[in-house]
Amino acid sequence: MSRGVGKFTLAAAFVIVFAVLSGRSNGDGLQVGFYRGKCRFIDVETAVGAVIAAWHRRDPTITAALLRMQFHDCFVNGCDASLLLDGSNSEKTAIQNLSVRGYEIINSAKRVLEAICPKVVSCADIIVMATRDAVSMSGGGRYTVQTGRRDGTVSLASNVNLPAPSVSVSDSIKAFAAKGLSATDMVFLLGGHTVGVAHCSLFLDRIYNFNN
Ligand code: HEM
């Protein structure tokens, strides 16, 4: 994993993705600090930050895992944590999601929050806060996130419309446009690939073939 996360690229990309894709989540009325005063004397964002810091100390590659997880959750029916739901035909089982990692990180933050203030903080918001924290811990700049999303209850592999690794540039632009994102937004977001791993088999055909 590259440690030199471009501050501008990642922070700008995620401000854009939140602004556009969050509008489609189950959370009308998103706001900064939604959980303030809703979890006894605990600051929810600080609690999530502490969990993520502990994971990040052990494994800094969680930044890449969470960035990808957030994108894969938000691109399909908005940021509603439907990616986290188990089931024989849930989003997790779709081929585009088979190598998504980091579910245990979100589960651990959720466990901590449920112990402190049950049924208050959504997993959808935990993904967003955790990703923000991990990006910042990797030197990617810190951005503010809105919260107040509700978790979805529908998760179907057949709903997963994430572009495949073989997608052409023009089809990728179309896929992002269908979500209200411009080609410029797409380029910023693809800057998320500054970090993380990709299996050679998924891009080998393109390295020496510039006609794709
Ligand atoms: C056209 C859209 C996209 C395509 C086709 C795509 C494709 C891929 C592929 C093939 C991998 C490697 C998976 C593997 O080898 O297991 C990957 C990894 C990754 N993607 Fe994307 N991606 C797209 C958009 C995005 C966006 C918008 C973001 C961030 C906002 C993102 C963040 C990541 C990250 C961080 C990884 C590394 C994950 C890890 O290390 O576990 N991707 N992507």
mmCIF file of C-alpha atoms and ligand atoms in Angstrom:
data_model
loop_
_atom_site.group_PDB
_atom_site.id
_atom_site.type_symbol
_atom_site.label_atom_id
_atom_site.label_comp_id
_atom_site.label_asym_id
_atom_site.label_seq_id
_atom_site.Cartn_x
_atom_site.Cartn_y
_atom_site.Cartn_z
ATOM 1 C CA MET A 1 0.000 0.000 0.000
ATOM 2 C CA SER A 2 1.268 3.416 -0.885
ATOM 3 C CA ARG A 3 1.540 5.615 2.176
ATOM 4 C CA GLY A 4 1.676 8.833 0.179
ATOM 5 C CA VAL A 5 -2.053 9.352 -0.093
ATOM 6 C CA GLY A 6 -2.707 12.512 -2.128
ATOM 7 C CA LYS A 7 -4.406 14.833 0.335
ATOM 8 C CA PHE A 8 -6.330 16.806 -2.194
ATOM 9 C CA THR A 9 -7.444 13.861 -4.264
ATOM 10 C CA LEU A 10 -8.809 11.704 -1.495
ATOM 11 C CA ALA A 11 -10.392 14.419 0.569
ATOM 12 C CA ALA A 12 -11.959 16.091 -2.471
ATOM 13 C CA ALA A 13 -13.144 12.765 -3.846
ATOM 14 C CA PHE A 14 -14.929 11.867 -0.683
ATOM 15 C CA VAL A 15 -16.556 15.210 -0.194
ATOM 16 C CA ILE A 16 -17.991 14.750 -3.692
ATOM 17 C CA VAL A 17 -19.091 11.175 -3.217
ATOM 18 C CA PHE A 18 -20.785 11.984 0.067
ATOM 19 C CA ALA A 19 -22.567 14.977 -1.305
ATOM 20 C CA VAL A 20 -23.948 13.155 -4.308
ATOM 21 C CA LEU A 21 -24.405 9.564 -3.239
ATOM 22 C CA SER A 22 -25.537 10.362 0.303
ATOM 23 C CA GLY A 23 -28.522 12.125 -1.166
ATOM 24 C CA ARG A 24 -29.738 8.693 -2.162
ATOM 25 C CA SER A 25 -29.225 7.046 1.212
ATOM 26 C CA ASN A 26 -32.003 6.373 3.679
ATOM 27 C CA GLY A 27 -31.130 9.578 5.423
ATOM 28 C CA ASP A 28 -32.951 12.695 4.440
ATOM 29 C CA GLY A 29 -31.841 15.536 6.631
ATOM 30 C CA LEU A 30 -28.194 14.573 6.939
ATOM 31 C CA GLN A 31 -26.198 16.964 9.060
ATOM 32 C CA VAL A 32 -22.782 17.444 10.543
ATOM 33 C CA GLY A 33 -22.842 16.237 14.147
ATOM 34 C CA PHE A 34 -26.165 14.369 13.887
ATOM 35 C CA TYR A 35 -25.242 12.196 16.898
ATOM 36 C CA ARG A 36 -24.270 15.067 19.170
ATOM 37 C CA GLY A 37 -26.092 14.569 22.480
ATOM 38 C CA LYS A 38 -27.713 11.313 21.294
ATOM 39 C CA CYS A 39 -25.313 8.842 22.949
ATOM 40 C CA ARG A 40 -25.306 9.795 26.615
ATOM 41 C CA PHE A 41 -22.090 11.674 27.397
ATOM 42 C CA ILE A 42 -20.142 9.925 24.629
ATOM 43 C CA ASP A 43 -19.078 11.651 21.440
ATOM 44 C CA VAL A 44 -19.908 9.100 18.746
ATOM 45 C CA GLU A 45 -17.329 10.367 16.241
ATOM 46 C CA THR A 46 -14.581 10.185 18.873
ATOM 47 C CA ALA A 47 -15.619 6.630 19.786
ATOM 48 C CA VAL A 48 -15.493 5.516 16.154
ATOM 49 C CA GLY A 49 -12.141 7.281 15.767
ATOM 50 C CA ALA A 50 -10.702 5.363 18.723
ATOM 51 C CA VAL A 51 -11.746 2.008 17.251
ATOM 52 C CA ILE A 52 -10.311 2.883 13.854
ATOM 53 C CA ALA A 53 -7.065 4.157 15.380
ATOM 54 C CA ALA A 54 -6.589 0.797 17.113
ATOM 55 C CA TRP A 55 -7.136 -1.094 13.849
ATOM 56 C CA HIS A 56 -4.975 1.313 11.878
ATOM 57 C CA ARG A 57 -2.055 0.924 14.275
ATOM 58 C CA ARG A 58 -2.106 -2.809 13.619
ATOM 59 C CA ASP A 59 -2.790 -2.611 9.893
ATOM 60 C CA PRO A 60 -2.561 0.664 7.927
ATOM 61 C CA THR A 61 -3.998 -1.043 4.839
ATOM 62 C CA ILE A 62 -7.461 -0.738 6.388
ATOM 63 C CA THR A 63 -7.629 2.689 4.719
ATOM 64 C CA ALA A 64 -7.807 1.053 1.301
ATOM 65 C CA ALA A 65 -10.265 -1.566 2.517
ATOM 66 C CA LEU A 66 -12.643 1.036 3.947
ATOM 67 C CA LEU A 67 -12.395 3.394 0.975
ATOM 68 C CA ARG A 68 -13.408 0.611 -1.345
ATOM 69 C CA MET A 69 -16.101 -0.618 1.004
ATOM 70 C CA GLN A 70 -17.670 2.806 1.162
ATOM 71 C CA PHE A 71 -17.667 3.175 -2.603
ATOM 72 C CA HIS A 72 -19.176 -0.284 -3.083
ATOM 73 C CA ASP A 73 -21.868 0.440 -0.506
ATOM 74 C CA CYS A 74 -22.767 3.936 -1.737
ATOM 75 C CA PHE A 75 -22.818 3.157 -5.461
ATOM 76 C CA VAL A 76 -25.612 0.614 -5.004
ATOM 77 C CA ASN A 77 -28.812 2.249 -3.727
ATOM 78 C CA GLY A 78 -26.967 4.945 -1.783
ATOM 79 C CA CYS A 79 -24.992 4.760 1.446
ATOM 80 C CA ASP A 80 -27.253 2.407 3.415
ATOM 81 C CA ALA A 81 -24.827 -0.309 4.604
ATOM 82 C CA SER A 82 -26.718 -2.878 2.515
ATOM 83 C CA LEU A 83 -23.301 -4.227 1.552
ATOM 84 C CA LEU A 84 -22.878 -5.491 5.124
ATOM 85 C CA LEU A 85 -25.971 -7.690 5.161
ATOM 86 C CA ASP A 86 -25.443 -11.437 5.038
ATOM 87 C CA GLY A 87 -27.563 -13.754 2.953
ATOM 88 C CA SER A 88 -27.205 -16.329 0.223
ATOM 89 C CA ASN A 89 -27.943 -13.725 -2.454
ATOM 90 C CA SER A 90 -26.936 -10.480 -0.733
ATOM 91 C CA GLU A 91 -24.729 -7.734 -2.240
ATOM 92 C CA LYS A 92 -21.686 -9.270 -0.554
ATOM 93 C CA THR A 93 -22.007 -12.323 -2.791
ATOM 94 C CA ALA A 94 -21.846 -10.344 -6.056
ATOM 95 C CA ILE A 95 -18.641 -10.952 -7.978
ATOM 96 C CA GLN A 96 -17.598 -7.264 -7.735
ATOM 97 C CA ASN A 97 -17.717 -7.548 -3.938
ATOM 98 C CA LEU A 98 -15.917 -10.840 -3.390
ATOM 99 C CA SER A 99 -12.604 -9.199 -2.494
ATOM 100 C CA VAL A 100 -14.070 -6.347 -0.454
ATOM 101 C CA ARG A 101 -12.475 -6.526 2.975
ATOM 102 C CA GLY A 102 -12.841 -4.847 6.345
ATOM 103 C CA TYR A 103 -16.291 -5.990 7.425
ATOM 104 C CA GLU A 104 -14.864 -6.937 10.831
ATOM 105 C CA ILE A 105 -13.712 -3.339 11.363
ATOM 106 C CA ILE A 106 -17.236 -1.960 10.980
ATOM 107 C CA ASN A 107 -18.634 -4.809 13.102
ATOM 108 C CA SER A 108 -16.214 -3.989 15.903
ATOM 109 C CA ALA A 109 -17.122 -0.280 15.894
ATOM 110 C CA LYS A 110 -20.807 -1.203 15.851
ATOM 111 C CA ARG A 111 -20.306 -3.542 18.836
ATOM 112 C CA VAL A 112 -18.644 -0.763 20.829
ATOM 113 C CA LEU A 113 -21.428 1.706 20.026
ATOM 114 C CA GLU A 114 -24.193 -0.803 20.751
ATOM 115 C CA ALA A 115 -22.634 -1.396 24.166
ATOM 116 C CA ILE A 116 -22.672 2.325 24.924
ATOM 117 C CA CYS A 117 -25.916 3.472 23.317
ATOM 118 C CA PRO A 118 -27.927 0.701 21.668
ATOM 119 C CA LYS A 119 -29.814 1.261 18.411
ATOM 120 C CA VAL A 120 -28.650 4.823 17.909
ATOM 121 C CA VAL A 121 -25.805 4.807 15.384
ATOM 122 C CA SER A 122 -26.351 3.306 11.931
ATOM 123 C CA CYS A 123 -23.811 1.089 10.219
ATOM 124 C CA ALA A 124 -24.136 3.329 7.169
ATOM 125 C CA ASP A 125 -22.799 6.236 9.208
ATOM 126 C CA ILE A 126 -20.116 4.066 10.811
ATOM 127 C CA ILE A 127 -18.730 3.216 7.353
ATOM 128 C CA VAL A 128 -18.609 6.909 6.446
ATOM 129 C CA MET A 129 -16.997 8.023 9.729
ATOM 130 C CA ALA A 130 -14.552 5.108 9.800
ATOM 131 C CA THR A 131 -13.418 5.761 6.225
ATOM 132 C CA ARG A 132 -12.934 9.447 6.975
ATOM 133 C CA ASP A 133 -10.833 8.576 10.027
ATOM 134 C CA ALA A 134 -8.733 5.988 8.205
ATOM 135 C CA VAL A 135 -8.049 8.368 5.290
ATOM 136 C CA SER A 136 -6.920 11.007 7.743
ATOM 137 C CA MET A 137 -4.729 8.518 9.663
ATOM 138 C CA SER A 138 -3.002 7.637 6.377
ATOM 139 C CA GLY A 139 -2.183 11.283 5.741
ATOM 140 C CA GLY A 140 -4.974 11.833 3.230
ATOM 141 C CA GLY A 141 -6.363 14.970 4.855
ATOM 142 C CA ARG A 142 -9.347 15.223 7.180
ATOM 143 C CA TYR A 143 -12.790 16.140 5.935
ATOM 144 C CA THR A 144 -16.075 16.705 7.698
ATOM 145 C CA VAL A 145 -18.844 14.159 7.192
ATOM 146 C CA GLN A 146 -22.564 14.494 7.540
ATOM 147 C CA THR A 147 -24.397 11.786 9.450
ATOM 148 C CA GLY A 148 -27.974 10.703 10.054
ATOM 149 C CA ARG A 149 -28.271 7.859 7.540
ATOM 150 C CA ARG A 150 -30.528 4.926 8.282
ATOM 151 C CA ASP A 151 -29.547 1.384 7.408
ATOM 152 C CA GLY A 152 -31.248 -0.318 4.514
ATOM 153 C CA THR A 153 -32.870 -3.720 4.814
ATOM 154 C CA VAL A 154 -32.689 -4.819 1.181
ATOM 155 C CA SER A 155 -29.464 -6.346 -0.104
ATOM 156 C CA LEU A 156 -29.499 -8.209 -3.388
ATOM 157 C CA ALA A 157 -26.565 -9.289 -5.541
ATOM 158 C CA SER A 158 -28.722 -8.522 -8.574
ATOM 159 C CA ASN A 159 -28.768 -4.826 -7.587
ATOM 160 C CA VAL A 160 -24.966 -4.544 -7.733
ATOM 161 C CA ASN A 161 -24.215 -2.366 -10.750
ATOM 162 C CA LEU A 162 -20.578 -1.597 -9.986
ATOM 163 C CA PRO A 163 -18.420 -1.338 -13.106
ATOM 164 C CA ALA A 164 -16.303 -4.434 -13.818
ATOM 165 C CA PRO A 165 -12.491 -4.129 -14.036
ATOM 166 C CA SER A 166 -12.814 -4.464 -17.820
ATOM 167 C CA VAL A 167 -15.106 -1.428 -18.147
ATOM 168 C CA SER A 168 -14.247 1.011 -20.933
ATOM 169 C CA VAL A 169 -13.680 4.676 -20.137
ATOM 170 C CA SER A 170 -16.888 5.701 -21.919
ATOM 171 C CA ASP A 171 -19.005 3.069 -20.126
ATOM 172 C CA SER A 172 -17.460 4.072 -16.822
ATOM 173 C CA ILE A 173 -18.380 7.714 -17.466
ATOM 174 C CA LYS A 174 -21.935 6.562 -18.209
ATOM 175 C CA ALA A 175 -22.113 4.465 -15.028
ATOM 176 C CA PHE A 176 -21.031 7.435 -12.897
ATOM 177 C CA ALA A 177 -23.354 9.801 -14.784
ATOM 178 C CA ALA A 178 -26.256 7.496 -13.889
ATOM 179 C CA LYS A 179 -25.458 8.315 -10.246
ATOM 180 C CA GLY A 180 -25.314 12.053 -10.862
ATOM 181 C CA LEU A 181 -21.504 12.137 -10.953
ATOM 182 C CA SER A 182 -19.580 13.912 -13.703
ATOM 183 C CA ALA A 183 -16.487 12.636 -15.511
ATOM 184 C CA THR A 184 -14.438 14.977 -13.308
ATOM 185 C CA ASP A 185 -16.015 13.484 -10.176
ATOM 186 C CA MET A 186 -15.173 10.048 -11.548
ATOM 187 C CA VAL A 187 -11.524 10.945 -12.085
ATOM 188 C CA PHE A 188 -11.262 12.298 -8.537
ATOM 189 C CA LEU A 189 -12.929 9.214 -7.121
ATOM 190 C CA LEU A 190 -10.710 6.856 -9.068
ATOM 191 C CA GLY A 191 -7.858 8.597 -7.267
ATOM 192 C CA GLY A 192 -8.975 6.313 -4.424
ATOM 193 C CA HIS A 193 -6.805 3.728 -6.176
ATOM 194 C CA THR A 194 -3.768 5.645 -4.921
ATOM 195 C CA VAL A 195 -3.884 3.142 -2.065
ATOM 196 C CA GLY A 196 -4.554 -0.558 -1.818
ATOM 197 C CA VAL A 197 -4.045 -3.741 -3.728
ATOM 198 C CA ALA A 198 -5.307 -5.038 -7.053
ATOM 199 C CA HIS A 199 -4.748 -8.536 -8.352
ATOM 200 C CA CYS A 200 -2.570 -8.639 -11.433
ATOM 201 C CA SER A 201 -5.029 -10.847 -13.331
ATOM 202 C CA LEU A 202 -7.596 -8.036 -13.259
ATOM 203 C CA PHE A 203 -5.522 -5.529 -15.219
ATOM 204 C CA LEU A 204 -2.761 -7.503 -16.935
ATOM 205 C CA ASP A 205 -4.545 -7.359 -20.303
ATOM 206 C CA ARG A 206 -4.476 -3.550 -20.220
ATOM 207 C CA ILE A 207 -0.870 -2.945 -19.337
ATOM 208 C CA TYR A 208 0.423 -3.587 -22.842
ATOM 209 C CA ASN A 209 -2.784 -2.888 -24.743
ATOM 210 C CA PHE A 210 -3.631 0.759 -25.107
ATOM 211 C CA ASN A 211 -6.651 0.203 -27.359
ATOM 212 C CA ASN A 212 -9.040 -0.677 -24.534
HETATM 213 C C1 HEM B 1 -14.951 2.263 -12.582
HETATM 214 C C2 HEM B 1 -14.930 2.136 -11.278
HETATM 215 C C3 HEM B 1 -14.047 1.178 -10.530
HETATM 216 C C4 HEM B 1 -13.532 -0.015 -10.936
HETATM 217 C C5 HEM B 1 -13.741 -0.731 -12.256
HETATM 218 C C6 HEM B 1 -12.715 -0.504 -9.848
HETATM 219 C C7 HEM B 1 -12.032 -1.684 -9.856
HETATM 220 C C8 HEM B 1 -11.224 -2.139 -8.846
HETATM 221 C C9 HEM B 1 -10.512 -3.384 -8.867
HETATM 222 C C10 HEM B 1 -10.535 -4.386 -10.016
HETATM 223 C C11 HEM B 1 -9.824 -3.485 -7.710
HETATM 224 C C12 HEM B 1 -8.906 -4.645 -7.284
HETATM 225 C C13 HEM B 1 -9.703 -5.716 -6.612
HETATM 226 C C14 HEM B 1 -8.861 -6.936 -6.300
HETATM 227 O O1 HEM B 1 -7.835 -7.162 -6.942
HETATM 228 O O2 HEM B 1 -9.257 -7.675 -5.416
HETATM 229 C C15 HEM B 1 -10.088 -2.299 -6.946
HETATM 230 C C16 HEM B 1 -9.553 -2.026 -5.701
HETATM 231 C C17 HEM B 1 -9.774 -0.878 -5.016
HETATM 232 N N1 HEM B 1 -10.653 0.117 -5.344
HETATM 233 FE FE1 HEM B 1 -11.691 0.283 -7.078
HETATM 234 N N2 HEM B 1 -12.739 0.402 -8.831
HETATM 235 C C18 HEM B 1 -13.537 1.438 -9.208
HETATM 236 C C19 HEM B 1 -13.827 2.552 -8.462
HETATM 237 C C20 HEM B 1 -13.298 2.833 -7.233
HETATM 238 C C21 HEM B 1 -13.554 4.034 -6.491
HETATM 239 C C22 HEM B 1 -14.465 5.146 -6.971
HETATM 240 C C23 HEM B 1 -12.850 3.953 -5.340
HETATM 241 C C24 HEM B 1 -12.730 4.908 -4.185
HETATM 242 C C25 HEM B 1 -13.501 5.930 -4.043
HETATM 243 C C26 HEM B 1 -12.128 2.703 -5.356
HETATM 244 C C27 HEM B 1 -11.273 2.288 -4.382
HETATM 245 C C28 HEM B 1 -10.555 1.106 -4.426
HETATM 246 C C29 HEM B 1 -9.566 0.739 -3.429
HETATM 247 C C30 HEM B 1 -9.123 1.592 -2.253
HETATM 248 C C31 HEM B 1 -9.087 -0.515 -3.784
HETATM 249 C C32 HEM B 1 -8.067 -1.359 -3.012
HETATM 250 C C33 HEM B 1 -8.827 -2.207 -2.021
HETATM 251 C C34 HEM B 1 -7.965 -3.027 -1.080
HETATM 252 O O3 HEM B 1 -6.756 -2.815 -0.985
HETATM 253 O O4 HEM B 1 -8.546 -3.910 -0.438
HETATM 254 N N3 HEM B 1 -12.438 2.040 -6.501
HETATM 255 N N4 HEM B 1 -10.947 -1.504 -7.657
#
